[in-house]
Short mmCIF file of N, CA and C in Angstrom, two decimals:
data_model
loop_
_atom_site.label_atom_id
_atom_site.label_comp_id
_atom_site.label_asym_id
_atom_site.label_seq_id
_atom_site.Cartn_x
_atom_site.Cartn_y
_atom_site.Cartn_z
N MET A 1 -42.06 -20.17 37.58
CA MET A 1 -43.17 -19.56 38.30
C MET A 1 -42.73 -18.31 39.14
N ASN A 2 -41.59 -18.22 39.59
CA ASN A 2 -41.23 -17.00 40.44
C ASN A 2 -40.85 -15.83 39.62
N GLN A 3 -41.92 -15.37 38.91
CA GLN A 3 -41.63 -14.09 38.15
C GLN A 3 -42.15 -12.96 38.99
N VAL A 4 -41.57 -11.73 38.67
CA VAL A 4 -41.82 -10.64 39.35
C VAL A 4 -42.19 -9.39 38.35
N LEU A 5 -43.35 -8.85 38.61
CA LEU A 5 -43.65 -7.78 37.90
C LEU A 5 -42.90 -6.51 38.27
N VAL A 6 -42.23 -5.79 37.37
CA VAL A 6 -41.37 -4.54 37.70
C VAL A 6 -42.19 -3.31 37.11
N LEU A 7 -42.39 -2.43 38.10
CA LEU A 7 -43.14 -1.23 37.79
C LEU A 7 -42.15 -0.04 37.79
N ASN A 8 -42.47 0.92 36.95
CA ASN A 8 -41.70 2.13 36.99
C ASN A 8 -42.01 2.94 38.15
N LEU A 9 -41.28 4.08 38.34
CA LEU A 9 -41.48 4.96 39.46
C LEU A 9 -43.08 5.51 39.37
N SER A 10 -43.63 5.58 38.32
CA SER A 10 -44.84 6.04 38.03
C SER A 10 -46.04 4.87 38.20
N TYR A 11 -45.56 3.76 38.57
CA TYR A 11 -46.36 2.56 38.72
C TYR A 11 -46.87 1.90 37.46
N GLU A 12 -46.22 2.35 36.41
CA GLU A 12 -46.76 1.63 35.08
C GLU A 12 -45.78 0.46 34.99
N PRO A 13 -46.45 -0.58 34.40
CA PRO A 13 -45.55 -1.81 34.16
C PRO A 13 -44.45 -1.69 33.28
N LEU A 14 -43.31 -2.13 33.57
CA LEU A 14 -42.07 -2.05 32.71
C LEU A 14 -41.63 -3.31 32.15
N ASN A 15 -41.65 -4.39 33.02
CA ASN A 15 -41.05 -5.67 32.71
C ASN A 15 -41.52 -6.77 33.63
N ILE A 16 -41.38 -8.01 33.22
CA ILE A 16 -41.48 -9.20 34.13
C ILE A 16 -40.09 -9.90 34.18
N THR A 17 -39.63 -9.95 35.37
CA THR A 17 -38.28 -10.44 35.64
C THR A 17 -38.30 -11.64 36.55
N SER A 18 -37.12 -12.18 36.75
CA SER A 18 -36.95 -13.32 37.72
C SER A 18 -36.91 -12.74 39.14
N TRP A 19 -37.21 -13.70 40.08
CA TRP A 19 -37.14 -13.16 41.49
C TRP A 19 -35.71 -12.92 41.90
N ARG A 20 -34.72 -13.53 41.15
CA ARG A 20 -33.32 -13.32 41.60
C ARG A 20 -32.95 -11.86 41.17
N ARG A 21 -33.34 -11.44 39.95
CA ARG A 21 -33.03 -10.10 39.51
C ARG A 21 -33.76 -9.07 40.34
N ALA A 22 -35.05 -9.38 40.76
CA ALA A 22 -35.74 -8.44 41.54
C ALA A 22 -35.13 -8.36 42.97
N ALA A 23 -34.71 -9.38 43.58
CA ALA A 23 -34.01 -9.37 44.86
C ALA A 23 -32.70 -8.56 44.71
N VAL A 24 -31.92 -8.72 43.65
CA VAL A 24 -30.74 -7.92 43.48
C VAL A 24 -31.04 -6.38 43.52
N LEU A 25 -32.10 -6.09 42.67
CA LEU A 25 -32.48 -4.66 42.57
C LEU A 25 -32.84 -4.11 44.03
N MET A 26 -33.52 -4.95 44.78
CA MET A 26 -34.01 -4.55 46.17
C MET A 26 -32.78 -4.37 47.05
N PHE A 27 -31.95 -5.34 47.05
CA PHE A 27 -30.81 -5.27 47.88
C PHE A 27 -29.85 -4.13 47.67
N LYS A 28 -29.77 -3.79 46.36
CA LYS A 28 -29.02 -2.55 45.95
C LYS A 28 -29.73 -1.27 46.23
N GLY A 29 -31.01 -1.33 46.71
CA GLY A 29 -31.69 -0.18 46.95
C GLY A 29 -32.30 0.62 45.83
N LYS A 30 -32.30 -0.15 44.66
CA LYS A 30 -32.88 0.42 43.35
C LYS A 30 -34.35 0.17 43.24
N ALA A 31 -34.89 -0.68 44.01
CA ALA A 31 -36.31 -1.04 43.93
C ALA A 31 -36.85 -1.30 45.38
N GLU A 32 -38.18 -1.17 45.45
CA GLU A 32 -38.89 -1.53 46.65
C GLU A 32 -39.96 -2.56 46.33
N SER A 33 -40.24 -3.45 47.29
CA SER A 33 -41.23 -4.37 47.13
C SER A 33 -42.73 -3.90 47.49
N LEU A 34 -43.66 -4.27 46.57
CA LEU A 34 -45.01 -3.75 46.75
C LEU A 34 -45.90 -4.90 47.13
N GLU A 35 -45.65 -6.12 46.73
CA GLU A 35 -46.40 -7.21 46.84
C GLU A 35 -45.33 -8.47 47.09
N GLU A 36 -45.77 -9.32 48.02
CA GLU A 36 -44.85 -10.44 48.35
C GLU A 36 -45.52 -11.66 48.50
N ASP A 37 -44.81 -12.83 48.21
CA ASP A 37 -45.35 -14.11 48.41
C ASP A 37 -45.06 -14.58 49.80
N HIS A 38 -45.93 -14.71 50.65
CA HIS A 38 -45.64 -15.04 52.03
C HIS A 38 -45.41 -16.45 52.30
N LYS A 39 -45.40 -17.23 51.26
CA LYS A 39 -45.05 -18.67 51.49
C LYS A 39 -43.56 -18.80 51.27
N CYS A 40 -42.83 -17.93 50.47
CA CYS A 40 -41.48 -18.05 50.33
C CYS A 40 -40.68 -16.88 50.92
N LYS A 41 -39.44 -17.16 51.56
CA LYS A 41 -38.66 -16.27 52.15
C LYS A 41 -37.30 -16.30 51.53
N LEU A 42 -36.66 -15.09 51.42
CA LEU A 42 -35.29 -15.07 50.93
C LEU A 42 -34.48 -14.88 52.19
N ARG A 43 -33.15 -14.67 52.10
CA ARG A 43 -32.30 -14.56 53.31
C ARG A 43 -32.62 -13.41 54.13
N HIS A 44 -32.32 -13.42 55.39
CA HIS A 44 -32.53 -12.29 56.28
C HIS A 44 -34.10 -12.16 56.58
N GLY A 45 -34.97 -13.19 56.27
CA GLY A 45 -36.35 -13.18 56.51
C GLY A 45 -37.15 -12.22 55.68
N THR A 46 -36.50 -11.79 54.59
CA THR A 46 -37.14 -10.97 53.57
C THR A 46 -38.19 -12.01 52.71
N MET A 47 -39.40 -11.55 52.49
CA MET A 47 -40.37 -12.31 51.72
C MET A 47 -40.00 -12.23 50.24
N LEU A 48 -40.37 -13.17 49.49
CA LEU A 48 -40.16 -13.18 48.04
C LEU A 48 -41.12 -12.20 47.25
N PRO A 49 -40.53 -11.27 46.67
CA PRO A 49 -41.40 -10.19 45.94
C PRO A 49 -42.12 -10.78 44.80
N THR A 50 -43.32 -10.25 44.59
CA THR A 50 -44.06 -10.63 43.30
C THR A 50 -44.25 -9.35 42.42
N VAL A 51 -44.27 -8.19 43.09
CA VAL A 51 -44.29 -6.93 42.49
C VAL A 51 -43.30 -5.92 43.05
N ILE A 52 -42.40 -5.29 42.23
CA ILE A 52 -41.50 -4.30 42.77
C ILE A 52 -41.66 -3.07 41.96
N ARG A 53 -41.27 -1.89 42.55
CA ARG A 53 -41.26 -0.59 41.97
C ARG A 53 -39.91 -0.03 41.92
N LEU A 54 -39.49 0.49 40.90
CA LEU A 54 -38.21 1.02 40.78
C LEU A 54 -38.18 2.50 41.54
N ARG A 55 -37.11 2.77 42.18
CA ARG A 55 -37.04 4.10 42.87
C ARG A 55 -36.58 5.22 41.90
N HIS A 56 -36.42 5.02 40.56
CA HIS A 56 -36.08 6.03 39.62
C HIS A 56 -36.86 5.82 38.44
N PHE A 57 -37.07 6.87 37.61
CA PHE A 57 -37.93 6.76 36.52
C PHE A 57 -37.19 6.32 35.31
N VAL A 58 -37.61 5.30 34.49
CA VAL A 58 -36.96 4.74 33.29
C VAL A 58 -37.87 5.11 32.14
N LYS A 59 -37.34 5.71 31.11
CA LYS A 59 -38.06 6.12 29.87
C LYS A 59 -37.91 4.85 28.84
N VAL A 60 -38.97 4.27 28.48
CA VAL A 60 -39.11 2.98 27.58
C VAL A 60 -39.58 3.35 26.30
N PRO A 61 -38.83 3.07 25.31
CA PRO A 61 -39.31 3.22 23.86
C PRO A 61 -40.46 2.27 23.54
N PHE A 62 -41.44 2.71 22.82
CA PHE A 62 -42.56 1.89 22.37
C PHE A 62 -42.11 0.63 21.60
N GLN A 63 -42.68 -0.52 21.92
CA GLN A 63 -42.47 -1.81 21.22
C GLN A 63 -43.79 -2.30 20.70
N GLU A 64 -43.70 -2.55 19.47
CA GLU A 64 -44.97 -3.06 18.83
C GLU A 64 -45.13 -4.59 19.07
N LEU A 65 -46.35 -5.09 19.38
CA LEU A 65 -46.58 -6.46 19.56
C LEU A 65 -46.79 -7.22 18.32
N ALA A 66 -46.06 -8.28 18.14
CA ALA A 66 -46.09 -9.06 16.97
C ALA A 66 -47.46 -9.71 16.72
N VAL A 67 -47.87 -9.85 15.52
CA VAL A 67 -49.18 -10.57 15.10
C VAL A 67 -48.75 -12.02 14.97
N THR A 68 -49.07 -12.85 16.01
CA THR A 68 -48.92 -14.29 16.06
C THR A 68 -50.18 -14.91 16.27
N ARG A 69 -50.22 -16.22 16.08
CA ARG A 69 -51.52 -17.05 16.29
C ARG A 69 -51.78 -17.00 17.75
N ARG A 70 -50.78 -17.16 18.65
CA ARG A 70 -50.99 -17.13 20.15
C ARG A 70 -51.60 -15.78 20.60
N ASN A 71 -50.98 -14.70 20.05
CA ASN A 71 -51.45 -13.46 20.50
C ASN A 71 -52.75 -12.94 19.98
N VAL A 72 -53.16 -13.52 18.77
CA VAL A 72 -54.42 -13.20 18.21
C VAL A 72 -55.53 -14.03 19.09
N LEU A 73 -55.21 -15.18 19.42
CA LEU A 73 -56.26 -16.06 20.18
C LEU A 73 -56.30 -15.43 21.49
N GLN A 74 -55.28 -15.04 22.13
CA GLN A 74 -55.35 -14.35 23.44
C GLN A 74 -56.33 -13.07 23.39
N ARG A 75 -55.95 -12.20 22.37
CA ARG A 75 -56.73 -11.01 22.18
C ARG A 75 -58.20 -11.29 22.13
N ASP A 76 -58.50 -12.31 21.39
CA ASP A 76 -60.02 -12.55 21.06
C ASP A 76 -60.53 -13.56 22.19
N GLY A 77 -59.74 -13.85 23.30
CA GLY A 77 -60.25 -14.73 24.31
C GLY A 77 -60.62 -16.03 24.03
N HIS A 78 -59.85 -16.59 23.03
CA HIS A 78 -59.97 -18.01 22.56
C HIS A 78 -61.43 -18.31 22.21
N ARG A 79 -62.10 -17.37 21.45
CA ARG A 79 -63.49 -17.59 21.18
C ARG A 79 -63.65 -17.20 19.64
N CYS A 80 -64.39 -17.92 18.99
CA CYS A 80 -64.70 -17.64 17.54
C CYS A 80 -65.50 -16.31 17.55
N GLN A 81 -64.98 -15.45 16.64
CA GLN A 81 -65.56 -14.07 16.58
C GLN A 81 -66.81 -14.03 15.71
N TYR A 82 -67.16 -15.14 15.08
CA TYR A 82 -68.37 -15.24 14.29
C TYR A 82 -69.47 -15.90 15.04
N CYS A 83 -69.32 -17.07 15.54
CA CYS A 83 -70.42 -17.73 16.30
C CYS A 83 -70.25 -17.63 17.77
N GLY A 84 -69.09 -17.33 18.37
CA GLY A 84 -68.85 -17.21 19.75
C GLY A 84 -68.61 -18.47 20.57
N CYS A 85 -68.44 -19.53 19.69
CA CYS A 85 -67.92 -20.83 20.36
C CYS A 85 -66.61 -20.79 21.01
N LYS A 86 -66.33 -21.40 22.13
CA LYS A 86 -64.96 -21.38 22.65
C LYS A 86 -64.58 -22.92 22.69
N GLY A 87 -63.28 -23.07 22.11
CA GLY A 87 -62.75 -24.40 22.14
C GLY A 87 -61.39 -24.40 21.71
N GLU A 88 -60.92 -25.68 21.42
CA GLU A 88 -59.46 -25.89 20.94
C GLU A 88 -59.30 -25.81 19.42
N LYS A 89 -60.42 -26.02 18.64
CA LYS A 89 -60.46 -26.06 17.23
C LYS A 89 -60.68 -24.78 16.63
N LEU A 90 -59.76 -23.87 16.91
CA LEU A 90 -59.84 -22.46 16.41
C LEU A 90 -58.66 -22.24 15.34
N SER A 91 -59.13 -21.36 14.58
CA SER A 91 -57.96 -20.84 13.56
C SER A 91 -57.94 -19.43 13.45
N ILE A 92 -57.01 -18.92 12.63
CA ILE A 92 -56.91 -17.44 12.47
C ILE A 92 -57.56 -17.13 11.03
N ASP A 93 -58.40 -16.29 11.13
CA ASP A 93 -59.16 -15.77 9.81
C ASP A 93 -58.72 -14.40 9.40
N HIS A 94 -58.46 -14.29 8.14
CA HIS A 94 -58.24 -12.87 7.55
C HIS A 94 -59.56 -12.26 7.13
N ILE A 95 -59.94 -11.20 7.68
CA ILE A 95 -61.26 -10.53 7.37
C ILE A 95 -61.21 -10.22 5.93
N PHE A 96 -60.25 -9.56 5.39
CA PHE A 96 -60.13 -9.30 3.93
C PHE A 96 -59.16 -10.48 3.51
N PRO A 97 -59.54 -11.38 2.85
CA PRO A 97 -58.66 -12.62 2.52
C PRO A 97 -57.28 -12.23 1.93
N ARG A 98 -56.34 -12.96 2.36
CA ARG A 98 -54.96 -12.86 1.93
C ARG A 98 -54.89 -13.03 0.26
N SER A 99 -55.59 -13.94 -0.05
CA SER A 99 -55.71 -14.12 -1.59
C SER A 99 -56.16 -13.12 -2.48
N ARG A 100 -56.79 -12.07 -1.65
CA ARG A 100 -57.41 -10.89 -2.38
C ARG A 100 -56.55 -9.64 -2.00
N GLY A 101 -55.40 -9.91 -1.40
CA GLY A 101 -54.54 -8.69 -0.94
C GLY A 101 -54.62 -8.36 0.44
N GLY A 102 -55.25 -9.08 1.28
CA GLY A 102 -55.44 -8.81 2.74
C GLY A 102 -54.09 -9.01 3.33
N GLU A 103 -53.74 -8.20 4.34
CA GLU A 103 -52.47 -8.20 5.04
C GLU A 103 -52.54 -8.85 6.48
N ASP A 104 -51.51 -9.21 6.94
CA ASP A 104 -51.25 -9.80 8.33
C ASP A 104 -51.10 -8.58 9.28
N LYS A 105 -52.23 -7.93 9.56
CA LYS A 105 -52.28 -6.74 10.53
C LYS A 105 -53.25 -7.06 11.53
N TRP A 106 -53.16 -6.55 12.70
CA TRP A 106 -54.01 -6.72 13.86
C TRP A 106 -55.44 -6.34 13.41
N GLU A 107 -55.64 -5.44 12.60
CA GLU A 107 -57.00 -4.99 12.30
C GLU A 107 -57.63 -5.92 11.27
N ASN A 108 -56.85 -6.85 10.56
CA ASN A 108 -57.44 -7.67 9.55
C ASN A 108 -57.49 -9.17 9.89
N VAL A 109 -57.09 -9.51 11.13
CA VAL A 109 -57.14 -10.87 11.63
C VAL A 109 -57.97 -11.05 12.83
N THR A 110 -58.62 -12.29 12.83
CA THR A 110 -59.52 -12.53 13.95
C THR A 110 -59.53 -14.05 14.20
N THR A 111 -60.09 -14.47 15.33
CA THR A 111 -60.18 -15.90 15.72
C THR A 111 -61.50 -16.47 15.12
N ALA A 112 -61.38 -17.63 14.44
CA ALA A 112 -62.59 -18.21 13.93
C ALA A 112 -62.48 -19.76 14.22
N CYS A 113 -63.76 -20.41 14.42
CA CYS A 113 -63.60 -21.88 14.59
C CYS A 113 -63.53 -22.36 13.22
N LEU A 114 -63.22 -23.67 13.08
CA LEU A 114 -62.93 -24.13 11.68
C LEU A 114 -64.17 -24.10 10.84
N SER A 115 -65.44 -24.47 11.33
CA SER A 115 -66.47 -24.57 10.52
C SER A 115 -66.84 -22.99 10.00
N CYS A 116 -66.83 -22.00 10.83
CA CYS A 116 -67.03 -20.69 10.40
C CYS A 116 -66.04 -20.17 9.39
N ASN A 117 -64.80 -20.60 9.62
CA ASN A 117 -63.66 -20.11 8.66
C ASN A 117 -63.95 -20.85 7.33
N ALA A 118 -64.34 -22.08 7.32
CA ALA A 118 -64.64 -22.75 6.07
C ALA A 118 -65.93 -22.16 5.44
N MET A 119 -66.99 -21.78 6.15
CA MET A 119 -68.16 -21.21 5.60
C MET A 119 -67.75 -19.83 5.02
N LYS A 120 -67.05 -19.06 5.70
CA LYS A 120 -66.55 -17.79 5.19
C LYS A 120 -65.80 -17.88 3.85
N GLY A 121 -64.94 -18.80 3.76
CA GLY A 121 -64.02 -19.05 2.68
C GLY A 121 -63.22 -17.95 2.26
N ASN A 122 -63.25 -17.69 0.98
CA ASN A 122 -62.38 -16.69 0.31
C ASN A 122 -63.27 -15.29 0.12
N ARG A 123 -64.07 -15.03 1.14
CA ARG A 123 -64.92 -13.88 1.04
C ARG A 123 -64.73 -12.98 2.28
N THR A 124 -65.24 -11.78 2.16
CA THR A 124 -65.26 -10.91 3.36
C THR A 124 -66.57 -11.30 4.27
N PRO A 125 -66.50 -10.96 5.44
CA PRO A 125 -67.73 -11.32 6.32
C PRO A 125 -69.06 -10.79 5.75
N LYS A 126 -69.03 -9.54 5.09
CA LYS A 126 -70.16 -9.05 4.45
C LYS A 126 -70.66 -9.83 3.46
N GLU A 127 -69.69 -10.28 2.40
CA GLU A 127 -70.04 -11.15 1.43
C GLU A 127 -70.62 -12.43 1.72
N ALA A 128 -70.14 -13.00 2.85
CA ALA A 128 -70.56 -14.30 3.35
C ALA A 128 -71.80 -14.09 4.36
N ASN A 129 -72.36 -12.92 4.43
CA ASN A 129 -73.38 -12.71 5.44
C ASN A 129 -73.16 -13.17 6.96
N MET A 130 -72.01 -12.85 7.33
CA MET A 130 -71.57 -13.06 8.74
C MET A 130 -71.15 -11.89 9.39
N GLU A 131 -71.44 -11.81 10.68
CA GLU A 131 -71.12 -10.63 11.51
C GLU A 131 -69.98 -10.95 12.48
N ILE A 132 -69.07 -10.01 12.63
CA ILE A 132 -67.91 -10.21 13.62
C ILE A 132 -68.52 -9.75 15.01
N LEU A 133 -68.32 -10.59 15.93
CA LEU A 133 -68.72 -10.11 17.37
C LEU A 133 -68.02 -8.91 17.87
N SER A 134 -66.78 -8.90 17.75
CA SER A 134 -66.02 -7.70 18.14
C SER A 134 -64.96 -7.38 17.14
N SER A 135 -64.82 -6.08 16.89
CA SER A 135 -63.91 -5.54 15.81
C SER A 135 -62.37 -5.79 16.26
N PRO A 136 -61.68 -6.30 15.27
CA PRO A 136 -60.19 -6.46 15.78
C PRO A 136 -59.52 -5.23 15.98
N TYR A 137 -58.58 -5.29 16.99
CA TYR A 137 -57.87 -4.08 17.27
C TYR A 137 -56.36 -4.48 17.60
N ARG A 138 -55.56 -3.42 17.71
CA ARG A 138 -54.13 -3.68 17.95
C ARG A 138 -53.95 -3.45 19.53
N PRO A 139 -53.55 -4.65 20.08
CA PRO A 139 -53.23 -4.58 21.63
C PRO A 139 -52.17 -3.50 21.96
N PHE A 140 -52.27 -2.90 23.15
CA PHE A 140 -51.54 -1.80 23.53
C PHE A 140 -49.95 -2.12 23.65
N SER A 141 -49.60 -3.19 24.49
CA SER A 141 -48.16 -3.45 24.61
C SER A 141 -48.02 -4.89 24.93
N SER A 142 -46.88 -5.48 24.55
CA SER A 142 -46.58 -6.87 24.71
C SER A 142 -46.46 -7.23 26.34
N LEU A 143 -46.03 -6.25 27.07
CA LEU A 143 -45.90 -6.62 28.55
C LEU A 143 -47.31 -6.57 29.17
N VAL A 144 -48.21 -5.78 28.87
CA VAL A 144 -49.54 -5.76 29.49
C VAL A 144 -50.30 -7.09 28.96
N PHE A 145 -49.93 -7.46 27.65
CA PHE A 145 -50.52 -8.65 27.17
C PHE A 145 -50.00 -9.87 27.96
N GLU A 146 -48.71 -10.00 28.14
CA GLU A 146 -48.25 -11.20 28.98
C GLU A 146 -48.64 -11.07 30.35
N ALA A 147 -48.74 -9.93 31.04
CA ALA A 147 -49.23 -9.94 32.32
C ALA A 147 -50.66 -10.21 32.45
N THR A 148 -51.42 -9.88 31.49
CA THR A 148 -52.84 -10.17 31.54
C THR A 148 -53.04 -11.77 31.34
N ARG A 149 -52.13 -12.43 30.60
CA ARG A 149 -52.17 -13.88 30.46
C ARG A 149 -51.74 -14.52 31.78
N GLN A 150 -50.81 -13.90 32.50
CA GLN A 150 -50.45 -14.45 33.78
C GLN A 150 -51.57 -14.27 34.80
N ILE A 151 -52.26 -13.21 34.79
CA ILE A 151 -53.29 -12.98 35.69
C ILE A 151 -54.51 -13.79 35.52
N ASN A 152 -54.88 -13.95 34.22
CA ASN A 152 -56.01 -14.78 33.79
C ASN A 152 -55.77 -16.38 34.14
N SER A 153 -54.54 -16.71 34.05
CA SER A 153 -54.11 -18.11 34.38
C SER A 153 -54.21 -18.35 35.83
N GLY A 154 -54.37 -17.31 36.66
CA GLY A 154 -54.39 -17.56 38.09
C GLY A 154 -53.11 -17.52 38.78
N LYS A 155 -51.96 -17.37 38.05
CA LYS A 155 -50.54 -17.42 38.69
C LYS A 155 -50.34 -16.17 39.48
N HIS A 156 -50.72 -14.92 39.01
CA HIS A 156 -50.35 -13.75 39.72
C HIS A 156 -51.58 -12.79 39.78
N LYS A 157 -52.55 -13.18 40.55
CA LYS A 157 -53.81 -12.40 40.63
C LYS A 157 -53.44 -10.94 41.19
N GLU A 158 -52.45 -10.74 42.02
CA GLU A 158 -52.04 -9.55 42.71
C GLU A 158 -51.60 -8.57 41.65
N TRP A 159 -51.12 -8.95 40.57
CA TRP A 159 -50.74 -8.01 39.44
C TRP A 159 -51.79 -7.24 38.86
N SER A 160 -53.18 -7.68 38.99
CA SER A 160 -54.21 -6.98 38.44
C SER A 160 -54.44 -5.57 38.94
N LYS A 161 -53.94 -5.22 40.17
CA LYS A 161 -53.82 -3.97 40.70
C LYS A 161 -52.99 -2.96 39.86
N TYR A 162 -51.94 -3.43 39.26
CA TYR A 162 -51.09 -2.55 38.59
C TYR A 162 -51.09 -2.62 37.03
N VAL A 163 -51.87 -3.76 36.48
CA VAL A 163 -51.88 -3.82 35.05
C VAL A 163 -53.33 -3.39 34.57
N ILE A 164 -53.43 -2.44 33.73
CA ILE A 164 -54.74 -1.99 33.20
C ILE A 164 -54.96 -2.74 31.82
N PHE A 165 -55.96 -3.53 31.73
CA PHE A 165 -56.33 -4.25 30.53
C PHE A 165 -57.75 -4.13 30.12
#
């Protein structure tokens, strides 16, 4: 639970780390605390940080987010993109079917309930006379994706000030 959002000098999210690593960065003077958990204290009366900002700029290379079931479900808000139902019986649907050369790309996969997926079958949505509620897209970064999941679960609502989603 004690995770800390690490921000670059420019306030962009860099990482999610443990509270111990965050405390070490603060004690070494490499980071400052922006948000704190007032229920927990570290030694010397310092509050446990939940968001820290580095005092120097770090250049980070771009990392592409993997296309996984969990990530697709989160991107689509755990909602069928054909009928809009929300539930646990959801699957991943290939807009252009794999059996016809469709690839496992962000732009070709979407969330579908089992009945909509069966109704669509081995056809494209147009061929099956079905409309997609929202066009599939490639999420920006894995960090923003994970931070959004933490915010939406209610664990770290204070992170929403620093994460754009």
